Short mmCIF file of C-alpha atoms and ligand atoms in Angstrom, two decimals:
data_model
loop_
_atom_site.label_atom_id
_atom_site.label_comp_id
_atom_site.label_asym_id
_atom_site.label_seq_id
_atom_site.Cartn_x
_atom_site.Cartn_y
_atom_site.Cartn_z
CA MET A 1 -29.24 -25.19 36.53
CA LYS A 2 -25.84 -25.54 38.13
CA VAL A 3 -22.70 -23.95 36.74
CA GLU A 4 -21.17 -27.26 35.74
CA GLU A 5 -24.30 -28.35 33.93
CA LEU A 6 -24.30 -25.12 31.97
CA LEU A 7 -20.67 -25.16 31.08
CA LYS A 8 -19.35 -28.67 30.77
CA PRO A 9 -20.40 -29.41 27.21
CA PHE A 10 -19.45 -25.90 25.97
CA PRO A 11 -21.53 -26.27 22.79
CA ILE A 12 -21.68 -22.53 22.17
CA LYS A 13 -18.81 -20.14 22.75
CA GLU A 14 -19.46 -16.65 24.04
CA PHE A 15 -17.26 -13.62 23.49
CA HIS A 16 -17.19 -11.12 26.34
CA PRO A 17 -16.07 -7.63 25.33
CA PHE A 18 -13.44 -5.45 26.94
CA PRO A 19 -13.54 -1.83 28.05
CA ARG A 20 -11.61 0.96 26.37
CA ALA A 21 -8.07 1.37 27.71
CA MET A 22 -5.32 3.99 27.94
CA MET A 23 -1.92 2.30 28.14
CA GLY A 24 1.73 3.24 28.50
CA PRO A 25 4.05 5.37 30.63
CA GLY A 26 2.24 8.51 31.79
CA ALA A 27 -1.27 7.22 31.03
CA HIS A 28 -2.38 7.81 34.63
CA GLU A 29 -2.00 11.55 34.13
CA LEU A 30 -4.96 11.46 31.75
CA ILE A 31 -7.39 10.53 34.50
CA GLY A 32 -8.79 14.03 35.09
CA PRO A 33 -9.74 14.80 31.48
CA GLU A 34 -10.96 11.25 30.95
CA ALA A 35 -13.17 11.40 34.06
CA LEU A 36 -14.66 14.70 32.89
CA LYS A 37 -15.38 13.20 29.47
CA LEU A 38 -17.26 10.38 31.17
CA GLY A 39 -19.37 12.86 33.15
CA PHE A 40 -17.84 12.32 36.59
CA THR A 41 -18.55 15.04 39.14
CA LYS A 42 -18.18 13.34 42.54
CA THR A 43 -16.17 10.14 42.66
CA LEU A 44 -15.61 7.39 45.21
CA VAL A 45 -12.03 6.16 44.94
CA MET A 46 -11.63 2.55 46.11
CA THR A 47 -8.17 1.33 47.03
CA SER A 48 -6.17 -0.61 49.57
CA GLY A 49 -4.37 2.67 50.28
CA LEU A 50 -1.08 1.69 48.62
CA ARG A 51 0.70 2.88 51.74
CA GLY A 52 4.34 3.73 51.23
CA THR A 53 3.57 5.23 47.84
CA ASP A 54 2.06 8.56 46.78
CA ILE A 55 -0.06 7.02 44.02
CA VAL A 56 -3.48 7.57 45.62
CA ASP A 57 -2.68 11.17 46.56
CA LYS A 58 -1.35 11.86 43.08
CA ILE A 59 -4.39 10.50 41.29
CA ALA A 60 -6.91 12.04 43.67
CA GLY A 61 -4.99 15.33 43.44
CA SER A 62 -5.03 15.21 39.67
CA MET A 63 -8.79 14.65 39.68
CA ARG A 64 -9.35 17.54 42.11
CA TYR A 65 -7.16 19.78 39.92
CA HIS A 66 -9.69 19.14 37.15
CA GLY A 67 -12.57 20.23 39.37
CA LEU A 68 -13.81 16.83 40.49
CA GLU A 69 -14.89 16.05 44.04
CA VAL A 70 -13.18 12.95 45.44
CA VAL A 71 -14.06 10.73 48.40
CA VAL A 72 -11.60 7.94 49.29
CA TYR A 73 -12.38 4.48 50.65
CA ASP A 74 -8.93 3.02 51.35
CA LYS A 75 -9.72 -0.11 53.32
CA VAL A 76 -10.00 -2.71 50.58
CA GLU A 77 -8.23 -5.85 51.81
CA SER A 78 -6.27 -8.35 49.78
CA ASN A 79 -8.78 -11.06 48.82
CA PRO A 80 -11.54 -8.43 49.13
CA LYS A 81 -14.27 -9.28 51.59
CA ASP A 82 -17.98 -8.70 51.18
CA TYR A 83 -17.89 -6.15 54.02
CA ASN A 84 -15.25 -4.09 52.13
CA VAL A 85 -17.66 -3.87 49.23
CA MET A 86 -20.67 -2.99 51.35
CA ASP A 87 -18.78 -0.36 53.40
CA ALA A 88 -17.81 1.31 50.13
CA VAL A 89 -21.40 1.14 48.88
CA ALA A 90 -22.55 2.90 52.07
CA MET A 91 -19.89 5.59 51.63
CA TYR A 92 -20.89 6.07 47.99
CA GLN A 93 -24.54 6.50 48.92
CA GLU A 94 -23.92 8.76 51.95
CA ASN A 95 -21.77 11.09 49.85
CA ALA A 96 -24.12 11.04 46.85
CA CYS A 97 -21.31 10.09 44.48
CA ASP A 98 -21.93 9.47 40.80
CA SER A 99 -18.84 7.52 39.73
CA PHE A 100 -16.03 5.21 40.81
CA VAL A 101 -12.28 5.01 40.43
CA SER A 102 -10.36 1.95 41.64
CA ILE A 103 -6.61 2.21 42.20
CA GLY A 104 -4.59 -0.92 42.84
CA GLY A 105 -4.53 -4.54 41.80
CA GLY A 106 -7.31 -7.06 41.52
CA SER A 107 -8.58 -6.53 45.04
CA SER A 108 -9.42 -2.86 44.51
CA HIS A 109 -10.85 -3.40 41.03
CA ASP A 110 -12.88 -6.45 42.07
CA ALA A 111 -14.31 -4.78 45.17
CA CYS A 112 -15.21 -1.77 43.04
CA LYS A 113 -16.93 -3.88 40.40
CA GLY A 114 -18.96 -5.57 43.12
CA ALA A 115 -19.83 -2.20 44.66
CA ARG A 116 -21.12 -0.88 41.35
CA ILE A 117 -23.32 -3.93 40.91
CA SER A 118 -24.66 -3.44 44.43
CA VAL A 119 -25.29 0.30 43.90
CA ALA A 120 -27.25 -0.49 40.75
CA HIS A 121 -29.44 -2.84 42.78
CA ASP A 122 -30.36 -0.50 45.67
CA GLY A 123 -27.47 -1.63 47.86
CA ARG A 124 -28.31 -5.32 47.90
CA SER A 125 -25.54 -7.57 49.26
CA VAL A 126 -22.80 -8.22 46.73
CA ASN A 127 -23.03 -11.91 47.62
CA GLU A 128 -26.41 -12.10 45.91
CA PHE A 129 -24.69 -11.73 42.55
CA GLU A 130 -22.32 -14.70 42.73
CA GLY A 131 -22.37 -16.78 39.57
CA PHE A 132 -22.82 -15.97 35.91
CA ASN A 133 -24.60 -12.74 34.88
CA GLN A 134 -26.71 -12.59 38.02
CA SER A 135 -27.22 -8.82 37.96
CA GLU A 136 -30.35 -7.45 36.33
CA ASN A 137 -29.62 -3.74 35.97
CA PRO A 138 -26.90 -2.90 33.44
CA LYS A 139 -26.88 0.78 34.42
CA ASN A 140 -23.95 0.87 36.84
CA PRO A 141 -22.09 4.03 37.78
CA PRO A 142 -19.12 4.66 35.46
CA HIS A 143 -15.77 3.29 36.61
CA ILE A 144 -12.14 4.03 35.76
CA ALA A 145 -9.79 1.23 36.87
CA VAL A 146 -6.17 2.29 37.41
CA SER A 147 -3.80 -0.65 37.80
CA THR A 148 -0.73 -0.60 40.03
CA THR A 149 0.23 -4.25 39.54
CA ALA A 150 0.83 -6.44 36.49
CA GLY A 151 -1.24 -9.46 37.35
CA THR A 152 -4.95 -9.21 37.77
CA GLY A 153 -6.32 -8.13 34.44
CA SER A 154 -9.46 -7.18 36.34
CA GLU A 155 -9.43 -3.75 34.72
CA THR A 156 -10.31 -5.42 31.41
CA SER A 157 -12.23 -8.55 32.45
CA TRP A 158 -15.86 -9.42 33.26
CA ALA A 159 -14.85 -11.22 36.49
CA TYR A 160 -14.61 -10.17 40.10
CA VAL A 161 -13.69 -12.31 43.10
CA ILE A 162 -15.09 -11.78 46.58
CA THR A 163 -14.79 -13.63 49.90
CA ASP A 164 -18.22 -14.23 51.44
CA THR A 165 -17.78 -13.87 55.19
CA THR A 166 -21.39 -14.66 56.00
CA THR A 167 -20.98 -18.40 55.55
CA ASP A 168 -20.16 -21.01 58.17
CA PRO A 169 -16.77 -20.06 59.68
CA GLY A 170 -15.63 -23.64 59.22
CA ASN A 171 -16.42 -23.48 55.56
CA PRO A 172 -15.35 -20.09 54.15
CA HIS A 173 -16.32 -19.28 50.62
CA LYS A 174 -14.36 -17.27 48.07
CA TYR A 175 -16.26 -16.99 44.82
CA VAL A 176 -15.90 -15.65 41.31
CA ALA A 177 -18.71 -13.63 39.80
CA PHE A 178 -18.72 -13.30 36.03
CA ASP A 179 -20.96 -10.47 34.90
CA ASP A 180 -21.03 -8.52 31.63
CA ASN A 181 -22.49 -5.62 33.61
CA CYS A 182 -19.43 -5.24 35.84
CA LEU A 183 -16.96 -4.16 33.17
CA ALA A 184 -14.99 -1.03 33.97
CA THR A 185 -15.77 1.91 31.72
CA LEU A 186 -12.11 2.74 31.15
CA ALA A 187 -8.90 0.89 32.05
CA ILE A 188 -5.69 2.78 32.72
CA ASP A 189 -2.52 0.67 32.62
CA ASP A 190 0.61 2.69 33.29
CA PRO A 191 3.86 0.79 33.93
CA VAL A 192 5.30 3.74 35.85
CA LEU A 193 2.78 2.97 38.60
CA TYR A 194 4.33 -0.50 39.00
CA PHE A 195 7.75 0.83 39.99
CA ASP A 196 6.88 0.71 43.71
CA CYS A 197 5.54 -2.84 43.58
CA PRO A 198 7.72 -5.00 45.91
CA VAL A 199 9.94 -7.73 44.48
CA ASP A 200 8.01 -10.70 45.84
CA TYR A 201 4.65 -9.21 45.00
CA THR A 202 5.77 -8.52 41.42
CA ALA A 203 6.80 -12.17 41.10
CA GLN A 204 3.53 -13.46 42.50
CA CYS A 205 1.43 -11.20 40.27
CA GLY A 206 3.52 -12.39 37.34
CA PHE A 207 2.45 -15.95 38.02
CA ASP A 208 -1.17 -14.81 38.06
CA VAL A 209 -0.46 -13.66 34.50
CA LEU A 210 1.08 -17.03 33.58
CA ALA A 211 -2.00 -18.75 34.99
CA HIS A 212 -4.37 -16.40 33.12
CA ALA A 213 -2.44 -17.07 29.92
CA SER A 214 -1.91 -20.82 30.16
CA GLU A 215 -5.30 -21.89 31.51
CA PRO A 216 -7.35 -20.71 28.50
CA TYR A 217 -4.72 -22.14 26.15
CA VAL A 218 -5.60 -25.65 27.34
CA SER A 219 -9.12 -25.16 28.72
CA ARG A 220 -12.20 -27.11 27.71
CA LEU A 221 -13.72 -24.00 26.22
CA ASP A 222 -11.01 -24.16 23.54
CA PHE A 223 -11.98 -20.73 22.25
CA PRO A 224 -9.90 -19.90 19.15
CA PRO A 225 -10.04 -16.08 19.52
CA SER A 226 -8.32 -16.48 22.91
CA LEU A 227 -5.47 -18.71 21.84
CA GLY A 228 -3.23 -16.11 20.19
CA ASN A 229 -3.43 -13.76 23.15
CA ALA A 230 -2.89 -16.64 25.56
CA LEU A 231 0.24 -17.89 23.85
CA TYR A 232 1.73 -14.45 23.35
CA ALA A 233 1.08 -13.57 26.99
CA VAL A 234 3.04 -16.67 28.02
CA LYS A 235 5.91 -15.52 25.82
CA MET A 236 5.80 -11.98 27.19
CA THR A 237 5.74 -13.23 30.77
CA ASN A 238 8.72 -15.47 30.15
CA ASP A 239 10.55 -12.62 28.39
CA HIS A 240 9.86 -9.88 30.96
CA LEU A 241 9.03 -11.20 34.42
CA ARG A 242 12.61 -11.71 35.58
CA GLN A 243 13.50 -8.16 34.54
CA ALA A 244 10.45 -6.69 36.27
CA VAL A 245 11.13 -8.62 39.48
CA TRP A 246 14.82 -8.01 39.85
CA ASN A 247 14.93 -4.42 38.63
CA GLY A 248 11.65 -2.77 39.48
CA GLN A 249 12.71 0.44 37.74
CA ASP A 250 13.24 -1.33 34.41
CA LEU A 251 10.61 0.25 32.20
CA ALA A 252 10.89 -2.39 29.47
CA GLY A 253 10.31 -5.16 32.00
CA ARG A 254 7.42 -3.37 33.66
CA GLU A 255 5.81 -2.41 30.34
CA GLY A 256 6.26 -5.94 28.98
CA MET A 257 4.46 -7.34 32.02
CA MET A 258 1.75 -4.70 31.68
CA TYR A 259 0.88 -5.91 28.18
CA ALA A 260 1.29 -9.56 29.21
CA GLN A 261 -1.24 -9.16 32.01
CA TYR A 262 -3.63 -7.21 29.79
CA ILE A 263 -3.78 -9.72 26.96
CA ALA A 264 -3.70 -12.70 29.32
CA ALA A 265 -6.88 -11.40 30.95
CA GLN A 266 -8.44 -10.90 27.54
CA ALA A 267 -7.57 -14.54 26.78
CA PHE A 268 -9.30 -15.95 29.85
CA ASN A 269 -12.19 -13.50 29.58
CA SER A 270 -13.83 -15.73 26.98
CA GLY A 271 -11.42 -18.69 26.97
CA GLY A 272 -11.99 -19.78 30.55
CA LEU A 273 -9.72 -20.75 33.41
CA GLY A 274 -9.07 -23.99 35.29
CA ILE A 275 -8.05 -25.41 38.63
CA ILE A 276 -4.91 -23.33 39.08
CA HIS A 277 -7.43 -20.65 39.90
CA SER A 278 -9.77 -22.96 41.77
CA ILE A 279 -6.96 -24.11 44.06
CA SER A 280 -5.85 -20.53 44.49
CA HIS A 281 -9.34 -19.37 45.48
CA ALA A 282 -9.69 -22.24 47.95
CA VAL A 283 -6.39 -21.60 49.72
CA SER A 284 -7.21 -17.87 49.92
CA ALA A 285 -10.61 -18.73 51.37
CA PHE A 286 -9.06 -20.67 54.25
CA TYR A 287 -5.82 -18.75 54.78
CA ASP A 288 -6.19 -15.30 53.16
CA THR A 289 -2.94 -15.81 51.23
CA HIS A 290 -2.19 -13.86 48.06
CA HIS A 291 -3.89 -14.96 44.85
CA GLY A 292 -0.75 -14.77 42.73
CA LEU A 293 1.33 -16.67 45.26
CA ASN A 294 -1.26 -19.41 45.37
CA ASN A 295 -1.36 -19.57 41.57
CA ALA A 296 2.42 -19.84 41.40
CA ILE A 297 2.48 -22.82 43.76
CA ALA A 298 -0.43 -24.52 42.00
CA LEU A 299 0.67 -23.89 38.41
CA PRO A 300 3.36 -26.56 37.94
CA ARG A 301 1.18 -29.22 39.60
CA VAL A 302 -1.85 -28.35 37.49
CA TRP A 303 0.19 -28.24 34.28
CA ALA A 304 1.48 -31.74 35.09
CA PHE A 305 -2.08 -32.89 35.86
CA ASN A 306 -3.53 -31.52 32.61
CA MET A 307 -0.65 -32.35 30.31
CA PRO A 308 -1.86 -35.80 29.17
CA THR A 309 -5.03 -34.22 27.78
CA GLN A 310 -3.14 -32.28 25.13
CA TYR A 311 0.61 -32.58 24.92
CA HIS A 312 0.68 -30.57 21.69
CA ARG A 313 -0.70 -27.47 23.41
CA PHE A 314 1.88 -27.76 26.17
CA ALA A 315 4.54 -28.15 23.46
CA ASP A 316 3.39 -24.75 22.15
CA LEU A 317 3.78 -23.35 25.67
CA ALA A 318 7.36 -24.67 25.74
CA ARG A 319 8.21 -22.77 22.55
CA ALA A 320 6.54 -19.65 23.94
CA MET A 321 8.79 -20.01 26.98
CA GLY A 322 11.89 -20.03 24.83
CA VAL A 323 12.54 -23.78 24.66
CA ASP A 324 14.09 -25.04 21.44
CA THR A 325 11.84 -28.04 20.81
CA HIS A 326 13.49 -29.04 17.55
CA GLY A 327 13.78 -32.83 17.51
CA MET A 328 11.51 -33.29 20.51
CA THR A 329 8.24 -35.19 20.56
CA ASP A 330 5.22 -33.29 21.89
CA VAL A 331 5.53 -35.23 25.14
CA GLN A 332 9.17 -34.23 25.55
CA ALA A 333 8.35 -30.63 24.67
CA ALA A 334 5.48 -30.58 27.17
CA ASP A 335 7.87 -31.81 29.86
CA ALA A 336 10.23 -29.02 28.85
CA ALA A 337 7.43 -26.47 29.27
CA LEU A 338 6.92 -27.66 32.83
CA ALA A 339 10.64 -27.46 33.50
CA ALA A 340 10.67 -23.91 32.12
CA ALA A 341 7.80 -22.90 34.40
CA ILE A 342 9.58 -24.35 37.45
CA ARG A 343 12.78 -22.55 36.41
CA LEU A 344 10.87 -19.27 36.18
CA LEU A 345 9.25 -19.84 39.57
CA ARG A 346 12.64 -20.49 41.15
CA ASP A 347 14.31 -17.60 39.32
CA VAL A 348 11.81 -15.12 40.77
CA GLY A 349 12.01 -16.54 44.29
CA ILE A 350 8.58 -17.97 44.98
CA PRO A 351 8.02 -20.52 47.82
CA GLU A 352 7.57 -23.97 46.32
CA ARG A 353 4.93 -25.52 48.63
CA PHE A 354 2.08 -24.08 50.66
CA VAL A 355 3.59 -25.40 53.88
CA ASP A 356 6.66 -23.24 53.12
CA VAL A 357 4.56 -20.06 53.23
CA LYS A 358 5.13 -18.56 56.64
CA GLN A 359 3.80 -15.41 58.19
CA ASP A 360 6.99 -13.50 57.43
CA THR A 361 7.60 -15.03 54.01
CA TYR A 362 6.40 -12.19 51.82
CA SER A 363 5.47 -8.53 51.93
CA LYS A 364 1.72 -8.64 51.31
CA ASN A 365 1.17 -11.42 53.81
CA ARG A 366 -2.25 -11.72 55.41
CA LEU A 367 -1.70 -15.28 56.59
CA GLY A 368 -3.44 -15.59 59.94
CA GLN A 369 -4.25 -11.89 60.11
CA GLY A 370 -7.76 -11.83 58.72
CA PRO A 371 -10.36 -10.18 60.93
CA THR A 372 -13.05 -12.82 60.78
CA THR A 373 -13.35 -16.12 62.51
CA PHE A 374 -12.24 -17.76 59.27
CA TYR A 375 -8.65 -16.73 59.84
CA GLU A 376 -8.11 -16.47 63.58
CA ASN A 377 -6.39 -19.83 63.79
CA ALA A 378 -5.01 -19.83 60.28
CA GLY A 379 -1.50 -18.56 60.87
CA VAL A 380 0.07 -21.80 59.71
CA ILE A 381 -0.80 -23.74 56.58
CA THR A 382 -0.93 -27.29 57.87
CA GLY A 383 -1.32 -29.23 54.64
CA ASP A 384 -2.60 -32.20 56.66
CA ASP A 385 -5.25 -34.64 55.44
CA LYS A 386 -8.15 -32.58 56.75
CA ASP A 387 -6.76 -29.45 55.12
CA VAL A 388 -6.30 -31.21 51.78
CA ASP A 389 -9.85 -32.58 51.96
CA ARG A 390 -11.52 -29.25 52.67
CA ILE A 391 -9.51 -27.44 50.00
CA THR A 392 -10.34 -30.13 47.45
CA HIS A 393 -14.05 -29.76 48.21
CA HIS A 394 -13.79 -25.99 47.71
CA VAL A 395 -11.98 -26.55 44.39
CA LEU A 396 -14.77 -28.77 43.10
CA GLY A 397 -17.35 -26.05 43.74
CA ASP A 398 -15.37 -23.27 42.05
CA ALA A 399 -16.76 -21.64 38.89
CA CYS A 400 -13.36 -22.07 37.18
CA THR A 401 -13.27 -25.86 37.62
CA PRO A 402 -15.64 -26.83 34.78
CA GLY A 403 -13.24 -25.24 32.28
CA ASN A 404 -10.28 -27.31 33.40
CA ALA A 405 -8.74 -29.47 30.69
CA LYS A 406 -8.86 -32.72 32.64
CA GLU A 407 -11.88 -34.19 34.37
CA CYS A 408 -12.05 -33.09 38.00
CA THR A 409 -13.35 -35.39 40.69
CA PHE A 410 -12.46 -35.59 44.35
CA GLU A 411 -10.23 -38.57 43.57
CA THR A 412 -8.36 -36.90 40.68
CA VAL A 413 -7.97 -33.46 42.25
CA ARG A 414 -7.05 -34.42 45.80
CA PRO A 415 -3.51 -35.63 44.91
CA VAL A 416 -2.92 -32.36 43.06
CA VAL A 417 -3.92 -30.36 46.11
CA GLU A 418 -1.84 -32.58 48.36
CA HIS A 419 1.22 -32.07 46.15
CA CYS A 420 0.70 -28.30 46.28
CA MET A 421 0.76 -28.53 50.06
CA THR A 422 3.74 -30.77 50.72
CA GLY A 423 5.10 -32.21 47.44
CA ASP A 424 8.54 -31.59 45.98
CA LEU A 425 8.59 -29.80 42.62
CA ASP A 426 11.52 -31.94 41.53
CA ASP A 427 9.13 -34.93 41.56
CA LEU A 428 7.38 -33.36 38.55
CA LEU A 429 10.53 -33.20 36.47
CA GLY A 430 11.21 -36.28 34.35
FE1 LIG B 1 -6.06 -14.68 38.60
#
């Protein structure tokens, strides 16, 4: 049965649990004792390297101080590729490790979750586990996920996202796997580790949070236990993102975003996502651009697309974003929510269309730099008709699409994608 057939009617809701977490300034210093408690002896650390910071050295050093052996795989790419996962699996097996630590944002955590699933299945390709609960063996190596960005939520979610590079180069495939067996054993969220996160990257990750929070609030799953977290995460993002972006050393801003990202992920974990994420995955698949950046560009367009399905929910989002809706109809308040989202996007300095994203636009840029044939000629986002068509097709096959509030067909989604590419955000404002 296909994903959409399974999910579209949503007759039965399913709650997916979260791992234990240690949270707050200084939490990362607990990693040694916590790893010992979990029975770690020899650990593979998976990370992008976090070059320019001493975070990996500090955490590995702290683990070694507590008597643990540590091996480091530091080549996880943004939008982690299947070969990143399988290289780490080989390193884990060659070194006879018994545990994992991931240090970074979603890419490191996701690659690590995929590696654990592969290890538990005799090193089978991670791509075999795309979809919903495709793994058979729940006995994965233990995993501590240490976050250095406020965006992903992967340290607490049952999702991981991988780019499959074995497909037709003309048709790259970035997929989400949802698997109850991939949960980290322990999450560590420490806002002090976010202090080195660059301005633009902080902003983009913040819009991943706003997407994680707002999509389950209006999704077809309509899962009541998610709604409180979703709404409060929107409020926290609106309250703290500007602070975190424009003063990276502001602990209140960083800690506010840490909790926003944590509860936003817990909202979507069982409440579902929508086509902000589907568009984001598709653009990453073709261009290797950053997930949060893609979400930020897609979010206003997708809010406008979904708004007619439930103005009252968008009116709630307006209030969560600090709009005084007294005297407004739900339609007016929903429009105000969209205006507030566009204001936030502009306040934190995010490019407004995909065609505005250039190779030197932002610090974590991989546009046109990917190592596979998917990306060799992808240094410029064209946004032409062919581009819009192929991205729309990718969106329709994404596991997040069935949860979207409004019915998604090629005809309904294509104009949304086209607007993301070349449209003017002011067109969305009444
Ligand atoms: Fe996301």
